[in-house]
mmCIF file of C-alpha atoms in Angstrom:
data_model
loop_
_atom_site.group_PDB
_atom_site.id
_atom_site.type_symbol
_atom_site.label_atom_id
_atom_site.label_comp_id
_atom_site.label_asym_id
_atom_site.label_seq_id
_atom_site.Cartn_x
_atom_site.Cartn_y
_atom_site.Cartn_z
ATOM 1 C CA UNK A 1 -23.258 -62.458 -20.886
ATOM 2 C CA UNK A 2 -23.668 -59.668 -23.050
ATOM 3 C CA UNK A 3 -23.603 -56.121 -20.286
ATOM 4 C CA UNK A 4 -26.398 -53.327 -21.853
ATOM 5 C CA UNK A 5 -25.175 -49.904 -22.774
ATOM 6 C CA UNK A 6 -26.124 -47.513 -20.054
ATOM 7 C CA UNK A 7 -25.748 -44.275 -18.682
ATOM 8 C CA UNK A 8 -26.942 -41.845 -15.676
ATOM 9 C CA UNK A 9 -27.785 -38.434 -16.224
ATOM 10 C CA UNK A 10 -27.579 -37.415 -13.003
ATOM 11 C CA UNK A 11 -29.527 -40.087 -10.474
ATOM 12 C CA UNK A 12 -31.631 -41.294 -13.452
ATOM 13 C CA UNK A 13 -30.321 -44.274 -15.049
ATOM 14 C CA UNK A 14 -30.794 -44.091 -19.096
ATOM 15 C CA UNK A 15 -30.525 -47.766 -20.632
ATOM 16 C CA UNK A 16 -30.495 -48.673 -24.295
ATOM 17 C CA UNK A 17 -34.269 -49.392 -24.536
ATOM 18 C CA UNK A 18 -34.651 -45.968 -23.271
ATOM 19 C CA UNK A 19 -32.405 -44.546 -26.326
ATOM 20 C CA UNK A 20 -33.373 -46.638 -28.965
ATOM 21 C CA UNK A 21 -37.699 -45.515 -27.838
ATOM 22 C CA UNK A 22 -36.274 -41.844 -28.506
ATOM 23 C CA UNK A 23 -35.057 -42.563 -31.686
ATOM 24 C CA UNK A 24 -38.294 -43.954 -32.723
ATOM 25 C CA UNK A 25 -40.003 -41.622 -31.455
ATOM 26 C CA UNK A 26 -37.321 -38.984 -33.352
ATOM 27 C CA UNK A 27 -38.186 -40.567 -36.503
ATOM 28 C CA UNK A 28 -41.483 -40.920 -36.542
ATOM 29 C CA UNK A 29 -41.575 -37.452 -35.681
ATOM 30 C CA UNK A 30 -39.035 -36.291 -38.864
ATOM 31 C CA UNK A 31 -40.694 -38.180 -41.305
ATOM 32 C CA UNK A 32 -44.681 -36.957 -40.193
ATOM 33 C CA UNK A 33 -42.918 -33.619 -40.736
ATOM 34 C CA UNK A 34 -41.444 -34.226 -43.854
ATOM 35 C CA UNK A 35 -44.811 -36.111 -45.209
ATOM 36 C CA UNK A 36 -46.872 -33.456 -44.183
ATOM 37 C CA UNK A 37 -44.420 -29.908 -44.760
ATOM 38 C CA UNK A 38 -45.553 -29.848 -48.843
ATOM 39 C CA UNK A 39 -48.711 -31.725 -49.147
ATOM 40 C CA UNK A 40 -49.741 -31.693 -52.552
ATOM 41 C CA UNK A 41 -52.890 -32.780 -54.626
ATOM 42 C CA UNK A 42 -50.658 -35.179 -56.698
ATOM 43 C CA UNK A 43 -48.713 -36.907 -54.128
ATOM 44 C CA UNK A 44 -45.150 -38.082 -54.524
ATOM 45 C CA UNK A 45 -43.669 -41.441 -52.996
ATOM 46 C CA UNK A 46 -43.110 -40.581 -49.092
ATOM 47 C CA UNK A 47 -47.003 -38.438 -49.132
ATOM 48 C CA UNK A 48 -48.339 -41.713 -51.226
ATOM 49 C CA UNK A 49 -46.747 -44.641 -48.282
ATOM 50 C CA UNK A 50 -47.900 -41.951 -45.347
ATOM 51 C CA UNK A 51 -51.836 -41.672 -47.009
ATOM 52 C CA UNK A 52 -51.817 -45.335 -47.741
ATOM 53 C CA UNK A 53 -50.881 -46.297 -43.889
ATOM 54 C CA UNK A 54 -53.001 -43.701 -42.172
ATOM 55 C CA UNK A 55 -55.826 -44.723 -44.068
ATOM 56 C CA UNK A 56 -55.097 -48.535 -43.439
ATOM 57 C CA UNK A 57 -55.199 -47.512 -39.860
ATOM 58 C CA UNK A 58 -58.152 -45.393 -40.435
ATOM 59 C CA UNK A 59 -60.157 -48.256 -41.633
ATOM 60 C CA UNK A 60 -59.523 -50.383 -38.730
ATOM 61 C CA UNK A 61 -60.581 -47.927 -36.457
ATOM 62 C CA UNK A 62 -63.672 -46.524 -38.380
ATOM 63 C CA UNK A 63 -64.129 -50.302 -38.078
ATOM 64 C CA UNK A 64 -64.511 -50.450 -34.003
ATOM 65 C CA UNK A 65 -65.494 -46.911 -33.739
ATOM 66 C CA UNK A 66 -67.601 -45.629 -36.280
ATOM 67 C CA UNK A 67 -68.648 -42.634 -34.271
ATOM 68 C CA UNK A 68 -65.938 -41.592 -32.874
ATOM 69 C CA UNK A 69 -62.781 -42.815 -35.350
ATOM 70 C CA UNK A 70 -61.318 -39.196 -35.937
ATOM 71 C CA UNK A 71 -60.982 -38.561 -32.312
ATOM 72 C CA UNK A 72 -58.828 -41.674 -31.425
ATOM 73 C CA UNK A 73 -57.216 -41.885 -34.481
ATOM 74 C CA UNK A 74 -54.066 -39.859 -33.584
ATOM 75 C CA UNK A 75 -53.275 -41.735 -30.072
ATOM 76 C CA UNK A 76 -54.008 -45.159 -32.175
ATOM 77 C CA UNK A 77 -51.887 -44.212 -34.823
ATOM 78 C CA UNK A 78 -49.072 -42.986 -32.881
ATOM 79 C CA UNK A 79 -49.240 -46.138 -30.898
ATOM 80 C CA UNK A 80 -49.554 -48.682 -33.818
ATOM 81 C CA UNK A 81 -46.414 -46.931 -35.535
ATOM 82 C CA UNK A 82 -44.510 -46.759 -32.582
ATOM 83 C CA UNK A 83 -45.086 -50.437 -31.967
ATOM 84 C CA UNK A 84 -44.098 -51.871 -35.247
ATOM 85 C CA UNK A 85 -40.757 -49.902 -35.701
ATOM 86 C CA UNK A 86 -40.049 -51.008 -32.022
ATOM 87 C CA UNK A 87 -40.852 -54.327 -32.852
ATOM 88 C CA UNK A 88 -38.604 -54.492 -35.734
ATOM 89 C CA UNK A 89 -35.859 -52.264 -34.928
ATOM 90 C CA UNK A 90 -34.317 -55.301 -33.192
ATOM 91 C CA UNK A 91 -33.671 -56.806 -36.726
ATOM 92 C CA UNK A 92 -30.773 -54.131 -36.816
ATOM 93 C CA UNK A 93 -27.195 -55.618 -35.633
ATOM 94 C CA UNK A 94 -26.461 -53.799 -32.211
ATOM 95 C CA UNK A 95 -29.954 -52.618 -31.334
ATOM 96 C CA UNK A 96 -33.036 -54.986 -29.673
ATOM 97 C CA UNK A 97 -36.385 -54.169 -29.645
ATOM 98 C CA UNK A 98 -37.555 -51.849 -26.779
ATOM 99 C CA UNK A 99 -40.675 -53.959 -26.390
ATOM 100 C CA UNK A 100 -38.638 -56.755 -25.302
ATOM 101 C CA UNK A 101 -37.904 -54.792 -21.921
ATOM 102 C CA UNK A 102 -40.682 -54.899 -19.335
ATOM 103 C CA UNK A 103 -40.610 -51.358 -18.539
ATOM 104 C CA UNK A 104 -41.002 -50.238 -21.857
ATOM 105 C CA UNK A 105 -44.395 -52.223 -22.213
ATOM 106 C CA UNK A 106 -45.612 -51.602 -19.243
ATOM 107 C CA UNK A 107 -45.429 -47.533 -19.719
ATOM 108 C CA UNK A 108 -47.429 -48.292 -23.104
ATOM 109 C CA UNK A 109 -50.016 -50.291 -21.239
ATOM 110 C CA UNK A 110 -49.982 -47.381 -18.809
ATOM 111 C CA UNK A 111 -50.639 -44.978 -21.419
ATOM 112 C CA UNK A 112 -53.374 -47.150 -22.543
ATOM 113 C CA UNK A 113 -54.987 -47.472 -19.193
ATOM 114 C CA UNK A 114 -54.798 -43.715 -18.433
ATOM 115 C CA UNK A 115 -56.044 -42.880 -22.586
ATOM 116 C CA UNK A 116 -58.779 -44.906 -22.151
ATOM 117 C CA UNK A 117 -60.347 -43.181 -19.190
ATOM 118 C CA UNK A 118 -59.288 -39.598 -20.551
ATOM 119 C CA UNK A 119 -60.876 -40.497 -23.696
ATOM 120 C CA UNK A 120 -64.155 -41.639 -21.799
ATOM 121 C CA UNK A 121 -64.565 -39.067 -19.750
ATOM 122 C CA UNK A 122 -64.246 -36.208 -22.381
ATOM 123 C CA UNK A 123 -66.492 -38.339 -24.459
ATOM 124 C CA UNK A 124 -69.414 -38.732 -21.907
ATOM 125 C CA UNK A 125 -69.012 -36.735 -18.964
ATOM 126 C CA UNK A 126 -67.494 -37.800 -15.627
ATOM 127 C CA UNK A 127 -70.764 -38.716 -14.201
ATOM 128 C CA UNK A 128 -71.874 -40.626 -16.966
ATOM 129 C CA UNK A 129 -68.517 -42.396 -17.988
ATOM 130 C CA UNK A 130 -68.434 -43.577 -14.119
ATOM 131 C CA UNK A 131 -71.765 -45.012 -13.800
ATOM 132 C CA UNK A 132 -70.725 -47.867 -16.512
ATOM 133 C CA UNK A 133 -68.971 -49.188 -13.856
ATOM 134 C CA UNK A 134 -72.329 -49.756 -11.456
ATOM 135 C CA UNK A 135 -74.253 -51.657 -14.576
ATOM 136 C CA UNK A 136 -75.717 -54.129 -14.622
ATOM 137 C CA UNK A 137 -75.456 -53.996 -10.799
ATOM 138 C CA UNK A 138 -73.666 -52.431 -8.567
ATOM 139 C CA UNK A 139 -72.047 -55.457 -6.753
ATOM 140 C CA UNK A 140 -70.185 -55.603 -10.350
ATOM 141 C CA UNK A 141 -68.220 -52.928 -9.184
ATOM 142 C CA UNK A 142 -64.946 -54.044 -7.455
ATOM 143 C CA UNK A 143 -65.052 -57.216 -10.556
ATOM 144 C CA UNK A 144 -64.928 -54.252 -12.740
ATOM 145 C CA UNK A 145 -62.054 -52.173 -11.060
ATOM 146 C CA UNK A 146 -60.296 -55.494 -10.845
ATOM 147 C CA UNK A 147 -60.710 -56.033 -14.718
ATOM 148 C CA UNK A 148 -59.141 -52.458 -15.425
ATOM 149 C CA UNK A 149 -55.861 -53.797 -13.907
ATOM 150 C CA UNK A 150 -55.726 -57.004 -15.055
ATOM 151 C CA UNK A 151 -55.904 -56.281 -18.707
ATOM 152 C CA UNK A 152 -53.253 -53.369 -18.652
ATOM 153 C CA UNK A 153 -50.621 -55.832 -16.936
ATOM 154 C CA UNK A 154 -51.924 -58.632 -19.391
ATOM 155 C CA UNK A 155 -51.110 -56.099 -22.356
ATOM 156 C CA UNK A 156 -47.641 -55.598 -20.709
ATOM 157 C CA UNK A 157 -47.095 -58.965 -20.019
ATOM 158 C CA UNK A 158 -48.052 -60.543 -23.385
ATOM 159 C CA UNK A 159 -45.993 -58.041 -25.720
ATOM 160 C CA UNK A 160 -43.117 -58.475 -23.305
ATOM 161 C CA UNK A 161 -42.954 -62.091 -23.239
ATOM 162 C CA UNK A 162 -43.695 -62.774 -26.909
ATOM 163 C CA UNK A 163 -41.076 -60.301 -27.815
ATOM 164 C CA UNK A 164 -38.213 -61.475 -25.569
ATOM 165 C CA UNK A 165 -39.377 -65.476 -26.657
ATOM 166 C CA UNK A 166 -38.770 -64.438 -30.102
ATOM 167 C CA UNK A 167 -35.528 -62.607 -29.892
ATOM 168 C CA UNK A 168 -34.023 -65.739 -27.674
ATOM 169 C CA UNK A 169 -35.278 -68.057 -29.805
ATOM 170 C CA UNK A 170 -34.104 -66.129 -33.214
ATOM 171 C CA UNK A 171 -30.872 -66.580 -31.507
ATOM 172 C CA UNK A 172 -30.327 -70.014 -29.972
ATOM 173 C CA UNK A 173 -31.621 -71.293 -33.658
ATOM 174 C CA UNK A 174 -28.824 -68.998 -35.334
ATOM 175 C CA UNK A 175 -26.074 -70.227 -32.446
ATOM 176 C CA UNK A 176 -27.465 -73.874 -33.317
ATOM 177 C CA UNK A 177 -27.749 -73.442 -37.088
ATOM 178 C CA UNK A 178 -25.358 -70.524 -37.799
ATOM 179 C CA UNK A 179 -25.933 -68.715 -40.948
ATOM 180 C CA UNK A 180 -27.297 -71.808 -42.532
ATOM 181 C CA UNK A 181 -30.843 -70.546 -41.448
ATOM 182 C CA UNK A 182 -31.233 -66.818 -41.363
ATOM 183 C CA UNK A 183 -33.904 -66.008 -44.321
ATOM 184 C CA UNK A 184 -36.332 -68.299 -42.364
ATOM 185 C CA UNK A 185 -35.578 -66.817 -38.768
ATOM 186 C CA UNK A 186 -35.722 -63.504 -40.302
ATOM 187 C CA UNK A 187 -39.138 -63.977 -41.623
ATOM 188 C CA UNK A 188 -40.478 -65.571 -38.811
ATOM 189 C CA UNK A 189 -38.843 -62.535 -36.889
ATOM 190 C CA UNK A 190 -40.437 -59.791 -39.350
ATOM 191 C CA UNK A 191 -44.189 -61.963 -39.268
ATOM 192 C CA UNK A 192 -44.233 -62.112 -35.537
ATOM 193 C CA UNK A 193 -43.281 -58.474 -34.815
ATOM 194 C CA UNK A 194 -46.442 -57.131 -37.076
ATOM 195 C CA UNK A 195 -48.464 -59.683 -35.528
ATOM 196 C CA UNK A 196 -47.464 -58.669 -32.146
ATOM 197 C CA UNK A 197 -47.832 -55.069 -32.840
ATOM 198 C CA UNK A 198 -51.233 -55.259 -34.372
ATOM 199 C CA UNK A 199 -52.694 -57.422 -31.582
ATOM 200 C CA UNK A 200 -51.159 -54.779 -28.650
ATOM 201 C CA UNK A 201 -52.830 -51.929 -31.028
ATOM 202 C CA UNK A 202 -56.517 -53.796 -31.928
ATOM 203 C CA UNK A 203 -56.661 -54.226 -27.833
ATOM 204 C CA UNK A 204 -55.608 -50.596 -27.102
ATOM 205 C CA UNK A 205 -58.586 -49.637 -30.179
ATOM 206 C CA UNK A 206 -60.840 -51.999 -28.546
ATOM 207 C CA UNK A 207 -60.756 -50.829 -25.029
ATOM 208 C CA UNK A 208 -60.683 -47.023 -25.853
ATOM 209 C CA UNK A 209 -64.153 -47.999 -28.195
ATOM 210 C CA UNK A 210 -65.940 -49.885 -25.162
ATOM 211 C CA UNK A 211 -64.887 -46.420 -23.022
ATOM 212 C CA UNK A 212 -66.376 -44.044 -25.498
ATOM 213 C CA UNK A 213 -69.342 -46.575 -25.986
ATOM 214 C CA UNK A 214 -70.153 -47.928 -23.211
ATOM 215 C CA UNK A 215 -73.375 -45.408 -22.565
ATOM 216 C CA UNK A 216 -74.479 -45.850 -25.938
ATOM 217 C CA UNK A 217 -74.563 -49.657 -25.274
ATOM 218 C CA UNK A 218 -76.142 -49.402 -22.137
ATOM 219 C CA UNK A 219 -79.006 -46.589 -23.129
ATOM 220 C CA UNK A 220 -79.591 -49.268 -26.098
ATOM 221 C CA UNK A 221 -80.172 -52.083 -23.542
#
Protein backbone atom coordinates (compact mmCIF):
# COMPACT_ATOMS: atom_id res chain seq x y z
CA UNK A 1 0.00 0.00 0.00
CA UNK A 2 1.00 3.17 -1.26
CA UNK A 3 2.35 5.42 2.39
CA UNK A 4 1.16 9.46 1.82
CA UNK A 5 3.80 12.12 1.85
CA UNK A 6 3.75 13.83 5.18
CA UNK A 7 5.36 16.07 7.40
CA UNK A 8 5.08 17.84 11.02
CA UNK A 9 5.83 21.28 11.51
CA UNK A 10 6.19 21.18 14.87
CA UNK A 11 3.09 19.03 16.63
CA UNK A 12 0.92 19.73 13.54
CA UNK A 13 0.95 17.05 11.10
CA UNK A 14 0.93 18.53 7.30
CA UNK A 15 -0.28 15.68 4.77
CA UNK A 16 -0.34 15.90 1.00
CA UNK A 17 -4.03 16.99 0.75
CA UNK A 18 -3.01 19.74 2.96
CA UNK A 19 -0.13 20.83 0.32
CA UNK A 20 -1.68 20.19 -2.75
CA UNK A 21 -5.19 22.71 -1.14
CA UNK A 22 -2.28 25.43 -0.81
CA UNK A 23 -1.23 25.16 -4.12
CA UNK A 24 -4.66 25.66 -5.35
CA UNK A 25 -5.30 28.05 -3.39
CA UNK A 26 -1.61 29.68 -4.58
CA UNK A 27 -2.81 29.56 -8.01
CA UNK A 28 -5.92 30.70 -7.99
CA UNK A 29 -4.59 33.48 -6.17
CA UNK A 30 -1.55 34.25 -9.01
CA UNK A 31 -3.65 34.02 -11.81
CA UNK A 32 -6.81 36.49 -10.20
CA UNK A 33 -3.75 38.74 -9.86
CA UNK A 34 -2.43 38.45 -13.09
CA UNK A 35 -6.16 38.66 -14.76
CA UNK A 36 -6.96 41.55 -12.92
CA UNK A 37 -3.19 43.69 -12.58
CA UNK A 38 -3.85 45.36 -16.42
CA UNK A 39 -7.47 45.20 -17.09
CA UNK A 40 -8.11 46.62 -20.29
CA UNK A 41 -11.24 47.62 -22.43
CA UNK A 42 -10.09 45.17 -25.21
CA UNK A 43 -9.29 42.13 -23.33
CA UNK A 44 -6.55 39.69 -24.22
CA UNK A 45 -6.78 35.75 -23.78
CA UNK A 46 -6.22 35.16 -19.83
CA UNK A 47 -8.81 38.70 -19.07
CA UNK A 48 -11.24 37.04 -21.94
CA UNK A 49 -11.30 33.03 -20.03
CA UNK A 50 -11.43 35.02 -16.40
CA UNK A 51 -14.71 37.43 -17.72
CA UNK A 52 -16.21 34.48 -19.46
CA UNK A 53 -16.09 32.18 -16.09
CA UNK A 54 -17.02 34.85 -13.61
CA UNK A 55 -19.85 35.72 -15.57
CA UNK A 56 -20.88 31.96 -16.09
CA UNK A 57 -20.82 31.89 -12.37
CA UNK A 58 -22.53 35.15 -12.17
CA UNK A 59 -25.46 33.89 -14.03
CA UNK A 60 -26.03 30.99 -11.89
CA UNK A 61 -26.12 32.93 -8.96
CA UNK A 62 -28.14 36.00 -10.26
CA UNK A 63 -30.20 32.87 -11.02
CA UNK A 64 -30.93 31.78 -7.14
CA UNK A 65 -30.33 35.17 -5.83
CA UNK A 66 -31.47 37.89 -7.80
CA UNK A 67 -31.29 40.35 -4.97
CA UNK A 68 -28.52 39.69 -3.47
CA UNK A 69 -26.00 37.96 -6.34
CA UNK A 70 -23.09 40.59 -5.95
CA UNK A 71 -22.81 39.99 -2.31
CA UNK A 72 -22.27 36.14 -2.45
CA UNK A 73 -20.66 36.11 -5.52
CA UNK A 74 -17.03 36.24 -4.24
CA UNK A 75 -17.41 33.31 -1.45
CA UNK A 76 -19.36 31.27 -4.40
CA UNK A 77 -16.84 31.90 -6.77
CA UNK A 78 -13.93 31.20 -4.70
CA UNK A 79 -15.59 28.02 -3.68
CA UNK A 80 -16.73 26.78 -7.19
CA UNK A 81 -13.01 27.39 -8.49
CA UNK A 82 -11.47 25.90 -5.70
CA UNK A 83 -13.61 22.83 -6.13
CA UNK A 84 -13.07 22.07 -9.73
CA UNK A 85 -9.18 22.44 -9.77
CA UNK A 86 -9.31 20.17 -6.59
CA UNK A 87 -11.39 17.90 -8.29
CA UNK A 88 -9.20 17.58 -11.21
CA UNK A 89 -5.84 18.08 -9.94
CA UNK A 90 -5.90 14.33 -9.21
CA UNK A 91 -5.67 13.74 -13.06
CA UNK A 92 -1.91 14.80 -12.52
CA UNK A 93 0.58 11.65 -11.99
CA UNK A 94 1.74 11.95 -8.23
CA UNK A 95 -0.97 14.23 -6.88
CA UNK A 96 -4.89 13.07 -5.82
CA UNK A 97 -7.56 15.22 -5.39
CA UNK A 98 -7.85 16.92 -1.93
CA UNK A 99 -11.60 16.35 -2.01
CA UNK A 100 -11.05 12.77 -1.86
CA UNK A 101 -9.82 13.20 1.90
CA UNK A 102 -12.58 13.60 4.48
CA UNK A 103 -11.06 16.39 6.25
CA UNK A 104 -10.67 18.43 3.41
CA UNK A 105 -14.54 18.30 2.67
CA UNK A 106 -15.61 18.54 5.75
CA UNK A 107 -13.67 22.08 6.44
CA UNK A 108 -15.52 23.23 3.08
CA UNK A 109 -18.85 22.12 4.42
CA UNK A 110 -17.77 23.93 7.57
CA UNK A 111 -17.13 27.00 5.79
CA UNK A 112 -20.43 26.63 4.23
CA UNK A 113 -22.29 26.12 7.43
CA UNK A 114 -20.57 29.05 9.21
CA UNK A 115 -21.00 31.46 5.53
CA UNK A 116 -24.36 30.78 5.51
CA UNK A 117 -25.28 32.12 8.91
CA UNK A 118 -22.68 35.12 8.57
CA UNK A 119 -24.24 35.90 5.38
CA UNK A 120 -27.83 35.82 7.03
CA UNK A 121 -27.27 37.63 9.75
CA UNK A 122 -25.54 40.68 8.02
CA UNK A 123 -28.31 40.39 5.54
CA UNK A 124 -31.31 40.62 8.01
CA UNK A 125 -30.34 41.34 11.38
CA UNK A 126 -29.70 38.85 14.20
CA UNK A 127 -33.15 39.08 15.46
CA UNK A 128 -34.74 38.69 12.33
CA UNK A 129 -32.39 36.00 10.68
CA UNK A 130 -33.14 33.88 14.05
CA UNK A 131 -36.78 34.00 14.11
CA UNK A 132 -36.84 31.85 10.65
CA UNK A 133 -36.04 29.22 12.73
CA UNK A 134 -39.50 29.53 15.03
CA UNK A 135 -41.79 29.59 11.60
CA UNK A 136 -44.17 28.12 10.92
CA UNK A 137 -44.18 27.06 14.61
CA UNK A 138 -42.08 27.01 17.10
CA UNK A 139 -42.07 23.21 17.90
CA UNK A 140 -40.16 23.28 14.33
CA UNK A 141 -37.34 24.40 16.11
CA UNK A 142 -35.02 21.55 17.28
CA UNK A 143 -36.22 19.73 13.42
CA UNK A 144 -34.66 22.82 12.16
CA UNK A 145 -31.32 22.90 14.22
CA UNK A 146 -31.17 19.23 13.40
CA UNK A 147 -31.46 20.02 9.56
CA UNK A 148 -28.47 22.60 9.82
CA UNK A 149 -26.21 19.61 10.73
CA UNK A 150 -27.37 17.12 8.72
CA UNK A 151 -26.92 18.83 5.43
CA UNK A 152 -23.29 20.16 6.18
CA UNK A 153 -22.12 16.44 7.00
CA UNK A 154 -24.29 15.28 3.92
CA UNK A 155 -22.23 17.92 1.76
CA UNK A 156 -19.03 16.39 3.31
CA UNK A 157 -20.03 13.07 2.99
CA UNK A 158 -21.30 13.06 -0.64
CA UNK A 159 -18.18 14.97 -2.27
CA UNK A 160 -15.98 12.68 -0.22
CA UNK A 161 -17.38 9.49 -1.19
CA UNK A 162 -18.04 10.24 -4.86
CA UNK A 163 -14.56 11.48 -5.15
CA UNK A 164 -12.66 8.61 -3.48
CA UNK A 165 -15.33 5.98 -5.60
CA UNK A 166 -14.06 7.56 -8.63
CA UNK A 167 -10.38 7.67 -8.07
CA UNK A 168 -10.54 3.72 -6.91
CA UNK A 169 -12.49 2.86 -9.54
CA UNK A 170 -10.34 4.95 -12.32
CA UNK A 171 -7.76 2.70 -10.97
CA UNK A 172 -8.86 -0.91 -10.50
CA UNK A 173 -10.27 -0.43 -14.33
CA UNK A 174 -6.64 0.79 -15.42
CA UNK A 175 -4.92 -2.25 -13.14
CA UNK A 176 -7.66 -4.54 -14.94
CA UNK A 177 -7.43 -3.00 -18.42
CA UNK A 178 -3.97 -1.33 -18.38
CA UNK A 179 -3.46 1.34 -20.86
CA UNK A 180 -5.88 -0.29 -23.19
CA UNK A 181 -8.62 2.03 -21.62
CA UNK A 182 -7.39 5.37 -20.46
CA UNK A 183 -9.20 8.04 -22.93
CA UNK A 184 -12.53 6.59 -21.59
CA UNK A 185 -11.51 6.54 -17.76
CA UNK A 186 -10.09 9.87 -18.28
CA UNK A 187 -13.27 11.30 -19.51
CA UNK A 188 -15.38 9.74 -17.21
CA UNK A 189 -12.77 11.10 -14.59
CA UNK A 190 -12.83 14.83 -16.09
CA UNK A 191 -17.14 14.57 -16.44
CA UNK A 192 -17.55 13.43 -12.91
CA UNK A 193 -15.19 15.94 -11.23
CA UNK A 194 -17.28 19.08 -12.86
CA UNK A 195 -20.32 17.34 -12.00
CA UNK A 196 -19.26 16.84 -8.53
CA UNK A 197 -17.99 20.28 -8.15
CA UNK A 198 -21.01 22.01 -9.50
CA UNK A 199 -23.48 20.02 -7.38
CA UNK A 200 -21.20 20.81 -3.89
CA UNK A 201 -21.29 24.64 -5.28
CA UNK A 202 -25.34 24.88 -6.49
CA UNK A 203 -25.98 23.44 -2.69
CA UNK A 204 -23.54 25.90 -1.01
CA UNK A 205 -25.56 28.86 -3.53
CA UNK A 206 -28.73 27.36 -2.53
CA UNK A 207 -28.44 27.35 1.16
CA UNK A 208 -26.68 30.81 1.45
CA UNK A 209 -30.03 32.13 -0.90
CA UNK A 210 -32.70 30.44 1.56
CA UNK A 211 -30.44 32.37 4.54
CA UNK A 212 -30.56 35.74 2.92
CA UNK A 213 -34.28 34.98 1.88
CA UNK A 214 -35.81 33.40 4.19
CA UNK A 215 -37.68 36.78 5.68
CA UNK A 216 -38.59 37.81 2.38
CA UNK A 217 -40.35 34.40 1.94
CA UNK A 218 -41.92 34.44 5.09
CA UNK A 219 -43.21 38.36 5.08
CA UNK A 220 -44.64 37.14 1.50
CA UNK A 221 -46.58 34.27 3.18
Amino acid sequence: MEQEFTFNLGPVVIGLSLLTTWGIMLVITVIAWLSTRHLEILPGALQTVVESIIEAIDGAILAVAPKHGRQILPFIASLWLFLIIANLVGLIPGLHSPTRDLSVTSALAVLVFFSVHWFGIKTQGLKKYLHHYLTPSPILLPFHIISEFTRTLALAIRLFGNMMSLEMAAMLILLVAGFLAPIPILMLHIIEALVQAYIFGMLALIYLAGAIQSQQLNSQE
